[in-house]
């Protein structure tokens, strides 16, 4: 009895049905005038340009910022994007994908829109959804998963098949219309219309709005999973969903229920599930998570090794100094957190010693 009450309490704390929905405002009004306000656009420009000032497109925009920002303002006030197209390119790491990069004026518009939507979208998410959220992110997701692995003996890992290309526009719009009202809905419709992987489906991977809309769309599945009696704990990072349970039978029941729910309610399909004991290790957010430790996944190990060779090669060619090389080492090391990577780094240094920068000046 006490255990069931504790599980119910955990679901309520995680934002299960009957808690967050009742406390959240029904709908938030957002108008085009708010999105196109000059102070909002200035903040959006700063966010879109952060870390990218050296890129020609960004530098050109910043060089004529008042006039360029005025064009973005006029487009948003009219309920459209400044350009409304994408540049497509393919990547292969960590897996083959087609990325759609918006022109910089559109990226500023995306930031301006998300700044107004994000507070309300945040209210609709459960605390154990970690992507695209201030103060959370991949490291918080990994640490939460380790705590769940220590507590619950089995996990069910679910991944949506071709998630971004298969999100139905009509169902996503219906969901967002339950969160917002006002002229913003017309702009959202225009944003969605700029990309269709198939008629009426798909979000472009790489756009800021896509990340937030996709994260919001699976929020309904989070609440459904947490309401299931078999679910002991939950974590989600975008379309990677982990549910912890007491045993194999409970995991199979969860998979059947979630598969049916996603197909009927959200129009999505799951990849084959992974149902394993927590002690066997869980691959999540680039890490291998065990109840007692966190190890780097194969891709993270490869990225660390390749990054080290790349920066050391630049130092040996005289392209960077010793101080820059040390900062690169620090950056590579921080990308391994929160994993215990000491033994891996020590073994790498034995196989390939670090270059000797020579005597200090």
CSV table of C-alpha atoms in Angstrom, one decimal:
chain,number,residue,atom,x,y,z
A,1,UNK,CA,0.0,0.0,0.0
A,2,UNK,CA,2.8,2.3,1.0
A,3,UNK,CA,4.7,1.5,-2.2
A,4,UNK,CA,1.7,2.3,-4.4
A,5,UNK,CA,1.1,5.5,-2.7
A,6,UNK,CA,4.8,6.4,-3.2
A,7,UNK,CA,4.5,5.6,-6.9
A,8,UNK,CA,1.4,7.8,-7.2
A,9,UNK,CA,3.1,10.6,-5.4
A,10,UNK,CA,6.1,10.3,-7.7
A,11,UNK,CA,3.8,10.5,-10.7
A,12,UNK,CA,2.1,13.6,-9.3
A,13,UNK,CA,5.4,15.3,-8.7
A,14,UNK,CA,6.4,14.5,-12.3
A,15,UNK,CA,3.4,16.3,-13.6
A,16,UNK,CA,1.0,13.4,-14.1
A,17,UNK,CA,-2.6,13.9,-15.2
A,18,UNK,CA,-4.8,15.8,-12.9
A,19,UNK,CA,-2.0,18.0,-11.5
A,20,UNK,CA,-0.3,20.2,-14.1
A,21,UNK,CA,-3.3,20.4,-16.5
A,22,UNK,CA,-5.5,21.7,-13.7
A,23,UNK,CA,-3.0,24.3,-12.5
A,24,UNK,CA,-1.9,25.6,-15.9
A,25,UNK,CA,-3.8,28.5,-17.6
A,26,UNK,CA,-6.1,27.2,-20.3
A,27,UNK,CA,-4.6,29.2,-23.1
A,28,UNK,CA,-2.1,32.0,-23.4
A,29,UNK,CA,-2.7,34.9,-25.8
A,30,UNK,CA,0.2,35.8,-28.0
A,31,UNK,CA,-0.2,38.4,-30.7
A,32,UNK,CA,2.0,39.3,-33.7
A,33,UNK,CA,2.7,42.7,-32.3
A,34,UNK,CA,4.3,41.2,-29.2
A,35,UNK,CA,6.6,38.9,-31.4
A,36,UNK,CA,7.5,41.8,-33.6
A,37,UNK,CA,8.2,44.2,-30.8
A,38,UNK,CA,11.7,45.8,-31.2
A,39,UNK,CA,13.0,44.8,-27.7
A,40,UNK,CA,11.9,41.2,-28.4
A,41,UNK,CA,13.7,41.3,-31.8
A,42,UNK,CA,16.9,42.7,-30.3
A,43,UNK,CA,17.0,39.9,-27.7
A,44,UNK,CA,16.3,37.4,-30.5
A,45,UNK,CA,19.1,38.8,-32.6
A,46,UNK,CA,21.6,38.5,-29.7
A,47,UNK,CA,20.5,34.8,-29.1
A,48,UNK,CA,20.6,33.9,-32.8
A,49,UNK,CA,24.1,35.4,-33.3
A,50,UNK,CA,25.7,34.1,-30.1
A,51,UNK,CA,28.9,32.3,-31.0
A,52,UNK,CA,28.4,32.9,-34.7
A,53,UNK,CA,29.7,36.5,-35.2
A,54,UNK,CA,32.5,35.2,-37.5
A,55,UNK,CA,30.1,33.7,-40.1
A,56,UNK,CA,29.7,35.9,-43.2
A,57,UNK,CA,25.9,35.8,-43.2
A,58,UNK,CA,25.7,36.8,-39.5
A,59,UNK,CA,28.4,39.4,-39.9
A,60,UNK,CA,26.6,41.0,-42.8
A,61,UNK,CA,23.3,41.1,-40.9
A,62,UNK,CA,25.0,42.7,-37.9
A,63,UNK,CA,26.7,45.3,-40.0
A,64,UNK,CA,23.3,46.6,-41.1
A,65,UNK,CA,21.4,45.5,-38.0
A,66,UNK,CA,18.8,48.2,-37.7
A,67,UNK,CA,17.7,48.0,-41.4
A,68,UNK,CA,17.9,44.2,-41.4
A,69,UNK,CA,16.0,43.8,-38.2
A,70,UNK,CA,13.3,46.2,-39.5
A,71,UNK,CA,12.7,43.8,-42.4
A,72,UNK,CA,12.3,40.9,-39.9
A,73,UNK,CA,9.9,43.0,-37.9
A,74,UNK,CA,7.8,43.8,-41.0
A,75,UNK,CA,7.6,40.2,-42.0
A,76,UNK,CA,6.6,39.0,-38.5
A,77,UNK,CA,4.0,41.8,-38.2
A,78,UNK,CA,2.5,40.5,-41.4
A,79,UNK,CA,2.4,37.0,-40.0
A,80,UNK,CA,5.1,35.4,-42.1
A,81,UNK,CA,8.8,34.6,-42.0
A,82,UNK,CA,11.3,36.9,-43.7
A,83,UNK,CA,12.6,34.3,-46.1
A,84,UNK,CA,10.7,31.0,-45.5
A,85,UNK,CA,13.1,28.5,-47.0
A,86,UNK,CA,15.9,26.2,-45.8
A,87,UNK,CA,19.4,25.1,-47.0
A,88,UNK,CA,19.7,21.4,-46.9
A,89,UNK,CA,22.8,19.4,-46.2
A,90,UNK,CA,23.6,15.9,-44.9
A,91,UNK,CA,25.6,14.9,-41.8
A,92,UNK,CA,26.8,11.4,-40.8
A,93,UNK,CA,27.8,11.9,-37.1
A,94,UNK,CA,26.3,10.7,-34.9
A,95,UNK,CA,24.1,9.1,-37.6
A,96,UNK,CA,23.1,10.0,-41.2
A,97,UNK,CA,20.6,12.8,-41.2
A,98,UNK,CA,19.4,15.7,-43.4
A,99,UNK,CA,19.7,19.0,-41.7
A,100,UNK,CA,17.7,22.1,-42.7
A,101,UNK,CA,19.5,25.3,-41.9
A,102,UNK,CA,17.3,28.5,-42.0
A,103,UNK,CA,18.7,31.7,-43.4
A,104,UNK,CA,19.8,34.0,-40.6
A,105,UNK,CA,16.8,36.4,-40.8
A,106,UNK,CA,14.5,33.4,-40.3
A,107,UNK,CA,16.6,32.2,-37.4
A,108,UNK,CA,16.1,35.6,-35.7
A,109,UNK,CA,12.4,35.3,-36.3
A,110,UNK,CA,12.4,31.7,-34.8
A,111,UNK,CA,14.1,33.0,-31.7
A,112,UNK,CA,11.6,35.9,-31.5
A,113,UNK,CA,8.7,33.5,-31.7
A,114,UNK,CA,10.1,31.0,-29.2
A,115,UNK,CA,10.8,33.7,-26.7
A,116,UNK,CA,7.1,34.3,-26.4
A,117,UNK,CA,6.0,30.7,-26.6
A,118,UNK,CA,8.6,29.1,-24.3
A,119,UNK,CA,7.2,30.1,-20.8
A,120,UNK,CA,3.8,28.5,-21.7
A,121,UNK,CA,5.4,25.4,-23.3
A,122,UNK,CA,7.5,24.9,-20.2
A,123,UNK,CA,4.5,24.7,-18.0
A,124,UNK,CA,3.1,21.9,-20.1
A,125,UNK,CA,6.1,19.6,-19.7
A,126,UNK,CA,6.7,17.1,-16.9
A,127,UNK,CA,9.9,17.6,-14.8
A,128,UNK,CA,11.6,14.5,-16.3
A,129,UNK,CA,11.5,15.8,-19.9
A,130,UNK,CA,15.0,17.2,-20.3
A,131,UNK,CA,15.5,18.5,-23.9
A,132,UNK,CA,15.2,22.2,-24.8
A,133,UNK,CA,14.6,23.4,-21.2
A,134,UNK,CA,16.5,26.0,-19.2
A,135,UNK,CA,18.5,24.5,-16.3
A,136,UNK,CA,18.1,20.9,-17.6
A,137,UNK,CA,19.7,19.3,-20.7
A,138,UNK,CA,21.6,16.1,-21.4
A,139,UNK,CA,23.8,16.1,-18.2
A,140,UNK,CA,20.7,16.4,-16.0
A,141,UNK,CA,19.0,13.6,-18.0
A,142,UNK,CA,22.0,11.3,-17.5
A,143,UNK,CA,22.2,11.9,-13.7
A,144,UNK,CA,18.5,11.3,-13.4
A,145,UNK,CA,18.7,8.1,-15.4
A,146,UNK,CA,21.5,6.8,-13.1
A,147,UNK,CA,19.4,7.5,-10.0
A,148,UNK,CA,16.5,5.6,-11.6
A,149,UNK,CA,18.8,2.7,-12.5
A,150,UNK,CA,19.9,2.5,-8.9
A,151,UNK,CA,16.3,2.3,-7.7
A,152,UNK,CA,14.4,0.2,-10.3
A,153,UNK,CA,15.5,-3.2,-11.6
A,154,UNK,CA,14.3,-3.0,-15.3
A,155,UNK,CA,14.1,-0.4,-18.0
A,156,UNK,CA,12.2,0.0,-21.3
A,157,UNK,CA,13.9,2.2,-23.9
A,158,UNK,CA,11.7,3.5,-26.7
A,159,UNK,CA,12.6,5.5,-29.7
A,160,UNK,CA,10.2,7.0,-32.2
A,161,UNK,CA,10.8,5.9,-35.8
A,162,UNK,CA,11.8,8.9,-38.0
A,163,UNK,CA,10.3,11.3,-35.5
A,164,UNK,CA,10.8,14.7,-37.0
A,165,UNK,CA,9.7,13.8,-40.5
A,166,UNK,CA,6.6,12.0,-39.3
A,167,UNK,CA,5.0,14.6,-37.0
A,168,UNK,CA,1.5,15.4,-38.4
A,169,UNK,CA,1.0,19.2,-38.8
A,170,UNK,CA,-2.7,19.0,-38.1
A,171,UNK,CA,-2.3,17.2,-34.7
A,172,UNK,CA,0.6,19.4,-33.7
A,173,UNK,CA,-1.4,22.6,-34.5
A,174,UNK,CA,-4.4,21.2,-32.5
A,175,UNK,CA,-2.1,20.7,-29.6
A,176,UNK,CA,-0.6,24.2,-29.8
A,177,UNK,CA,-4.1,25.6,-30.2
A,178,UNK,CA,-4.8,24.2,-26.7
A,179,UNK,CA,-1.9,26.1,-25.3
A,180,UNK,CA,-2.2,29.4,-27.2
A,181,UNK,CA,-4.7,31.8,-28.7
A,182,UNK,CA,-4.4,34.9,-30.8
A,183,UNK,CA,-2.7,35.8,-34.1
A,184,UNK,CA,0.4,33.7,-33.2
A,185,UNK,CA,-1.5,30.6,-34.4
A,186,UNK,CA,-1.4,31.9,-37.9
A,187,UNK,CA,2.3,32.5,-37.8
A,188,UNK,CA,2.9,29.0,-36.4
A,189,UNK,CA,0.9,27.6,-39.3
A,190,UNK,CA,3.1,29.6,-41.7
A,191,UNK,CA,6.3,28.2,-40.0
A,192,UNK,CA,5.1,24.7,-40.3
A,193,UNK,CA,4.1,25.2,-44.0
A,194,UNK,CA,7.8,26.1,-44.9
A,195,UNK,CA,8.7,22.4,-44.7
A,196,UNK,CA,6.9,19.2,-45.4
A,197,UNK,CA,8.7,15.8,-45.5
A,198,UNK,CA,5.5,14.4,-46.8
A,199,UNK,CA,2.1,16.1,-47.4
A,200,UNK,CA,1.0,17.6,-44.1
A,201,UNK,CA,3.9,16.0,-42.1
A,202,UNK,CA,7.4,16.8,-40.9
A,203,UNK,CA,9.5,19.3,-39.0
A,204,UNK,CA,12.9,20.5,-40.3
A,205,UNK,CA,15.8,19.1,-38.2
A,206,UNK,CA,17.9,22.1,-37.2
A,207,UNK,CA,15.3,24.8,-36.7
A,208,UNK,CA,14.8,26.2,-33.2
A,209,UNK,CA,11.0,26.1,-33.5
A,210,UNK,CA,11.2,22.4,-34.6
A,211,UNK,CA,13.1,21.5,-31.4
A,212,UNK,CA,10.5,23.1,-29.2
A,213,UNK,CA,7.4,21.9,-31.1
A,214,UNK,CA,8.8,18.3,-31.3
A,215,UNK,CA,9.6,18.3,-27.6
A,216,UNK,CA,6.1,19.6,-26.8
A,217,UNK,CA,4.4,17.0,-29.0
A,218,UNK,CA,5.6,14.0,-27.0
A,219,UNK,CA,4.7,15.7,-23.7
A,220,UNK,CA,1.3,14.0,-24.1
A,221,UNK,CA,3.0,10.6,-24.2
A,222,UNK,CA,5.0,11.5,-21.0
A,223,UNK,CA,1.8,12.1,-19.1
A,224,UNK,CA,0.2,8.9,-20.5
A,225,UNK,CA,3.2,6.8,-19.5
A,226,UNK,CA,3.4,8.3,-16.0
A,227,UNK,CA,-0.3,7.4,-15.5
A,228,UNK,CA,0.3,3.8,-16.2
A,229,UNK,CA,0.6,1.6,-13.0
A,230,UNK,CA,3.6,-0.3,-14.5
A,231,UNK,CA,5.7,2.8,-14.8
A,232,UNK,CA,8.0,3.4,-11.8
A,233,UNK,CA,10.1,6.2,-13.3
A,234,UNK,CA,10.5,8.2,-16.5
A,235,UNK,CA,13.1,10.2,-18.5
A,236,UNK,CA,12.8,11.6,-21.9
A,237,UNK,CA,15.3,13.5,-24.1
A,238,UNK,CA,13.5,14.6,-27.2
A,239,UNK,CA,12.3,11.3,-28.8
A,240,UNK,CA,14.4,8.9,-26.6
A,241,UNK,CA,12.0,7.7,-23.9
A,242,UNK,CA,13.1,5.6,-20.9
A,243,UNK,CA,10.6,4.0,-18.5
A,244,UNK,CA,11.7,2.0,-15.5
A,245,UNK,CA,9.6,-0.9,-14.1
A,246,UNK,CA,9.7,-3.9,-11.8
A,247,UNK,CA,10.1,-6.7,-14.4
A,248,UNK,CA,9.9,-8.0,-17.9
A,249,UNK,CA,6.1,-8.4,-17.8
A,250,UNK,CA,5.5,-4.8,-16.7
A,251,UNK,CA,7.9,-3.6,-19.4
A,252,UNK,CA,6.1,-5.5,-22.1
A,253,UNK,CA,2.8,-4.1,-20.9
A,254,UNK,CA,4.2,-0.6,-21.0
A,255,UNK,CA,5.5,-1.1,-24.6
A,256,UNK,CA,2.1,-2.4,-25.8
A,257,UNK,CA,0.2,0.5,-24.2
A,258,UNK,CA,2.6,3.2,-25.4
A,259,UNK,CA,2.8,1.8,-28.9
A,260,UNK,CA,-1.0,1.8,-29.3
A,261,UNK,CA,-1.2,5.3,-27.8
A,262,UNK,CA,1.4,6.8,-30.0
A,263,UNK,CA,-0.1,5.3,-33.1
A,264,UNK,CA,-3.7,6.2,-32.4
A,265,UNK,CA,-3.3,9.6,-30.7
A,266,UNK,CA,-0.1,11.1,-32.1
A,267,UNK,CA,0.2,9.2,-35.5
A,268,UNK,CA,3.7,7.9,-34.7
A,269,UNK,CA,5.4,4.5,-34.7
A,270,UNK,CA,8.0,3.1,-32.4
A,271,UNK,CA,11.2,1.4,-33.3
A,272,UNK,CA,11.8,-2.1,-31.8
A,273,UNK,CA,12.0,-1.7,-28.0
A,274,UNK,CA,15.0,-2.4,-25.7
A,275,UNK,CA,13.8,-4.1,-22.5
A,276,UNK,CA,16.7,-4.9,-20.2
A,277,UNK,CA,17.8,-5.2,-16.5
A,278,UNK,CA,19.2,-1.9,-15.3
A,279,UNK,CA,22.4,-3.7,-14.2
A,280,UNK,CA,23.1,-4.5,-17.9
A,281,UNK,CA,23.6,-0.8,-18.7
A,282,UNK,CA,21.5,1.8,-20.5
A,283,UNK,CA,22.6,3.7,-23.6
A,284,UNK,CA,21.2,7.3,-23.2
A,285,UNK,CA,22.4,10.7,-24.3
A,286,UNK,CA,25.8,9.3,-25.5
A,287,UNK,CA,26.6,7.5,-22.3
A,288,UNK,CA,26.4,4.0,-20.9
A,289,UNK,CA,24.6,4.3,-17.6
A,290,UNK,CA,24.9,1.6,-14.9
A,291,UNK,CA,23.6,1.7,-11.3
A,292,UNK,CA,27.1,2.4,-10.0
A,293,UNK,CA,28.8,4.3,-12.7
A,294,UNK,CA,28.5,6.2,-16.0
A,295,UNK,CA,30.7,5.3,-19.0
A,296,UNK,CA,31.2,7.1,-22.3
A,297,UNK,CA,29.3,5.6,-25.2
A,298,UNK,CA,31.2,4.5,-28.3
A,299,UNK,CA,30.4,7.7,-30.2
A,300,UNK,CA,31.6,9.9,-27.3
A,301,UNK,CA,34.8,7.9,-27.0
A,302,UNK,CA,35.4,8.2,-30.7
A,303,UNK,CA,34.6,12.0,-30.7
A,304,UNK,CA,37.0,12.5,-27.7
A,305,UNK,CA,39.8,10.7,-29.4
A,306,UNK,CA,39.3,12.4,-32.8
A,307,UNK,CA,39.0,15.8,-31.2
A,308,UNK,CA,42.3,15.3,-29.3
A,309,UNK,CA,44.1,14.2,-32.4
A,310,UNK,CA,42.7,17.2,-34.4
A,311,UNK,CA,43.8,19.8,-31.8
A,312,UNK,CA,47.2,18.2,-31.2
A,313,UNK,CA,47.8,18.2,-35.0
A,314,UNK,CA,47.0,21.9,-35.1
A,315,UNK,CA,49.5,22.6,-32.3
A,316,UNK,CA,52.2,20.5,-34.0
A,317,UNK,CA,51.6,22.5,-37.3
A,318,UNK,CA,52.0,25.7,-35.4
A,319,UNK,CA,48.4,26.9,-36.0
A,320,UNK,CA,47.7,27.3,-32.2
A,321,UNK,CA,49.7,27.9,-29.1
A,322,UNK,CA,50.1,25.9,-25.9
A,323,UNK,CA,47.4,27.9,-24.1
A,324,UNK,CA,44.9,27.3,-26.9
A,325,UNK,CA,45.7,23.6,-26.8
A,326,UNK,CA,45.1,23.5,-23.1
A,327,UNK,CA,41.7,25.2,-23.5
A,328,UNK,CA,40.9,22.6,-26.2
A,329,UNK,CA,41.8,19.8,-23.8
A,330,UNK,CA,39.5,21.4,-21.2
A,331,UNK,CA,36.7,21.6,-23.7
A,332,UNK,CA,37.1,18.0,-24.8
A,333,UNK,CA,37.2,16.8,-21.1
A,334,UNK,CA,34.0,18.8,-20.3
A,335,UNK,CA,32.2,17.0,-23.1
A,336,UNK,CA,32.8,13.7,-21.3
A,337,UNK,CA,31.0,14.8,-18.2
A,338,UNK,CA,29.3,13.4,-16.1
A,339,UNK,CA,30.9,10.1,-17.1
A,340,UNK,CA,33.9,8.6,-15.3
A,341,UNK,CA,36.4,8.8,-18.2
A,342,UNK,CA,39.6,8.8,-16.2
A,343,UNK,CA,40.7,5.3,-17.2
A,344,UNK,CA,39.9,5.9,-20.8
A,345,UNK,CA,41.9,9.1,-20.9
A,346,UNK,CA,44.8,7.5,-19.1
A,347,UNK,CA,44.8,4.6,-21.6
A,348,UNK,CA,44.7,7.1,-24.5
A,349,UNK,CA,47.7,9.0,-23.1
A,350,UNK,CA,49.7,5.7,-22.8
A,351,UNK,CA,49.0,4.8,-26.4
A,352,UNK,CA,49.5,8.4,-27.7
A,353,UNK,CA,51.4,10.6,-25.3
A,354,UNK,CA,50.5,14.3,-25.3
A,355,UNK,CA,52.9,16.6,-27.2
A,356,UNK,CA,55.6,18.3,-25.2
A,357,UNK,CA,55.1,22.1,-25.4
A,358,UNK,CA,58.8,22.6,-24.4
A,359,UNK,CA,60.1,24.9,-21.7
A,360,UNK,CA,57.9,27.8,-20.5
A,361,UNK,CA,59.0,31.2,-21.8
